[in-house]
């Protein structure tokens, strides 16, 4: 009788490492800014709503090109609303 191949359940397989670091959703990327999705271990204050971004919560880090000191941590929806307000995002 032939043997059956035993495969590891999907939950036990390691997830592939992102290439080039964490990427932001395609809609969030804007010319002139480096946008990354992160989950940090400390609190930040979102410039869009002025509320705290709790540790471990996935959010966006937005860095203007050439101005690393001006990086800001945004709630994903706050960044989306700001892009709409500026006319950089439709929908």
Coordinates of C-alpha atoms in Angstrom, one line a residue:
X1 CA 0.0 0.0 0.0
X2 CA 1.5 3.4 -0.9
X3 CA 2.3 5.9 1.8
X4 CA 0.6 9.2 2.2
X5 CA 2.7 12.4 2.2
X6 CA 2.4 14.1 5.6
X7 CA 2.6 17.9 5.4
X8 CA 2.8 20.4 8.2
X9 CA -0.4 22.3 8.9
X10 CA -0.3 25.8 7.5
X11 CA -0.4 27.4 10.9
X12 CA 3.0 25.8 11.7
X13 CA 4.7 26.9 8.5
X14 CA 6.9 30.1 8.9
X15 CA 5.5 33.1 7.1
X16 CA 7.8 34.5 4.4
X17 CA 9.9 37.4 5.3
X18 CA 9.0 40.6 3.6
X19 CA 11.4 41.7 0.9
X20 CA 12.9 45.2 1.5
X21 CA 11.1 45.7 4.8
X22 CA 7.4 46.2 5.6
X23 CA 5.5 47.7 2.8
X24 CA 2.5 50.0 3.0
X25 CA -0.7 49.3 1.0
X26 CA -0.5 50.6 -2.6
X27 CA -3.1 53.3 -2.0
X28 CA -1.0 54.8 0.9
X29 CA 2.2 55.4 -1.2
X30 CA 2.5 59.0 -2.3
X31 CA 5.2 60.7 -4.3
X32 CA 7.7 62.5 -2.0
X33 CA 7.1 60.3 1.0
X34 CA 8.4 56.9 2.2
X35 CA 5.5 55.1 3.8
X36 CA 5.9 51.9 5.8
X37 CA 3.5 49.7 7.8
X38 CA 4.7 48.9 11.3
X39 CA 3.6 47.7 14.7
X40 CA 5.7 49.2 17.4
X41 CA 6.3 48.5 21.1
X42 CA 5.7 52.1 22.3
X43 CA 3.0 54.7 22.1
X44 CA 2.9 57.4 19.4
X45 CA 0.4 60.3 18.8
X46 CA -1.3 60.4 15.4
X47 CA -1.1 63.9 13.8
X48 CA -4.3 63.3 12.0
X49 CA -6.6 62.8 15.0
X50 CA -4.3 63.6 17.9
X51 CA -5.1 60.3 19.6
X52 CA -2.7 57.7 20.9
X53 CA -1.5 54.9 18.7
X54 CA -1.3 52.0 21.2
X55 CA 1.7 49.6 21.3
X56 CA 1.3 46.6 18.9
X57 CA -1.3 48.3 16.7
X58 CA -0.4 48.2 13.0
X59 CA -0.1 51.7 11.7
X60 CA 1.8 53.7 9.1
X61 CA 5.1 55.6 9.4
X62 CA 5.3 58.4 6.9
X63 CA 8.7 60.0 6.2
X64 CA 9.1 63.0 3.8
X65 CA 11.9 62.3 1.4
X66 CA 15.1 63.9 2.7
X67 CA 13.6 64.8 6.1
X68 CA 14.0 61.9 8.4
X69 CA 13.5 64.1 11.5
X70 CA 9.9 64.9 10.2
X71 CA 8.7 61.3 10.3
X72 CA 5.2 60.8 11.8
X73 CA 3.2 57.8 12.9
X74 CA -0.3 57.8 11.5
X75 CA -3.4 55.6 12.0
X76 CA -4.0 54.0 8.7
X77 CA -7.5 55.6 8.3
X78 CA -6.2 59.0 9.4
X79 CA -3.5 58.9 6.6
X80 CA -6.2 57.8 4.1
X81 CA -8.5 60.8 5.2
X82 CA -5.5 63.2 4.9
X83 CA -4.7 62.0 1.4
X84 CA -8.4 62.4 0.4
X85 CA -8.4 65.9 1.9
X86 CA -5.3 66.9 -0.1
X87 CA -6.9 65.4 -3.3
X88 CA -4.2 62.7 -3.6
X89 CA -6.6 59.8 -3.1
X90 CA -9.9 59.1 -4.8
X91 CA -12.6 56.9 -3.5

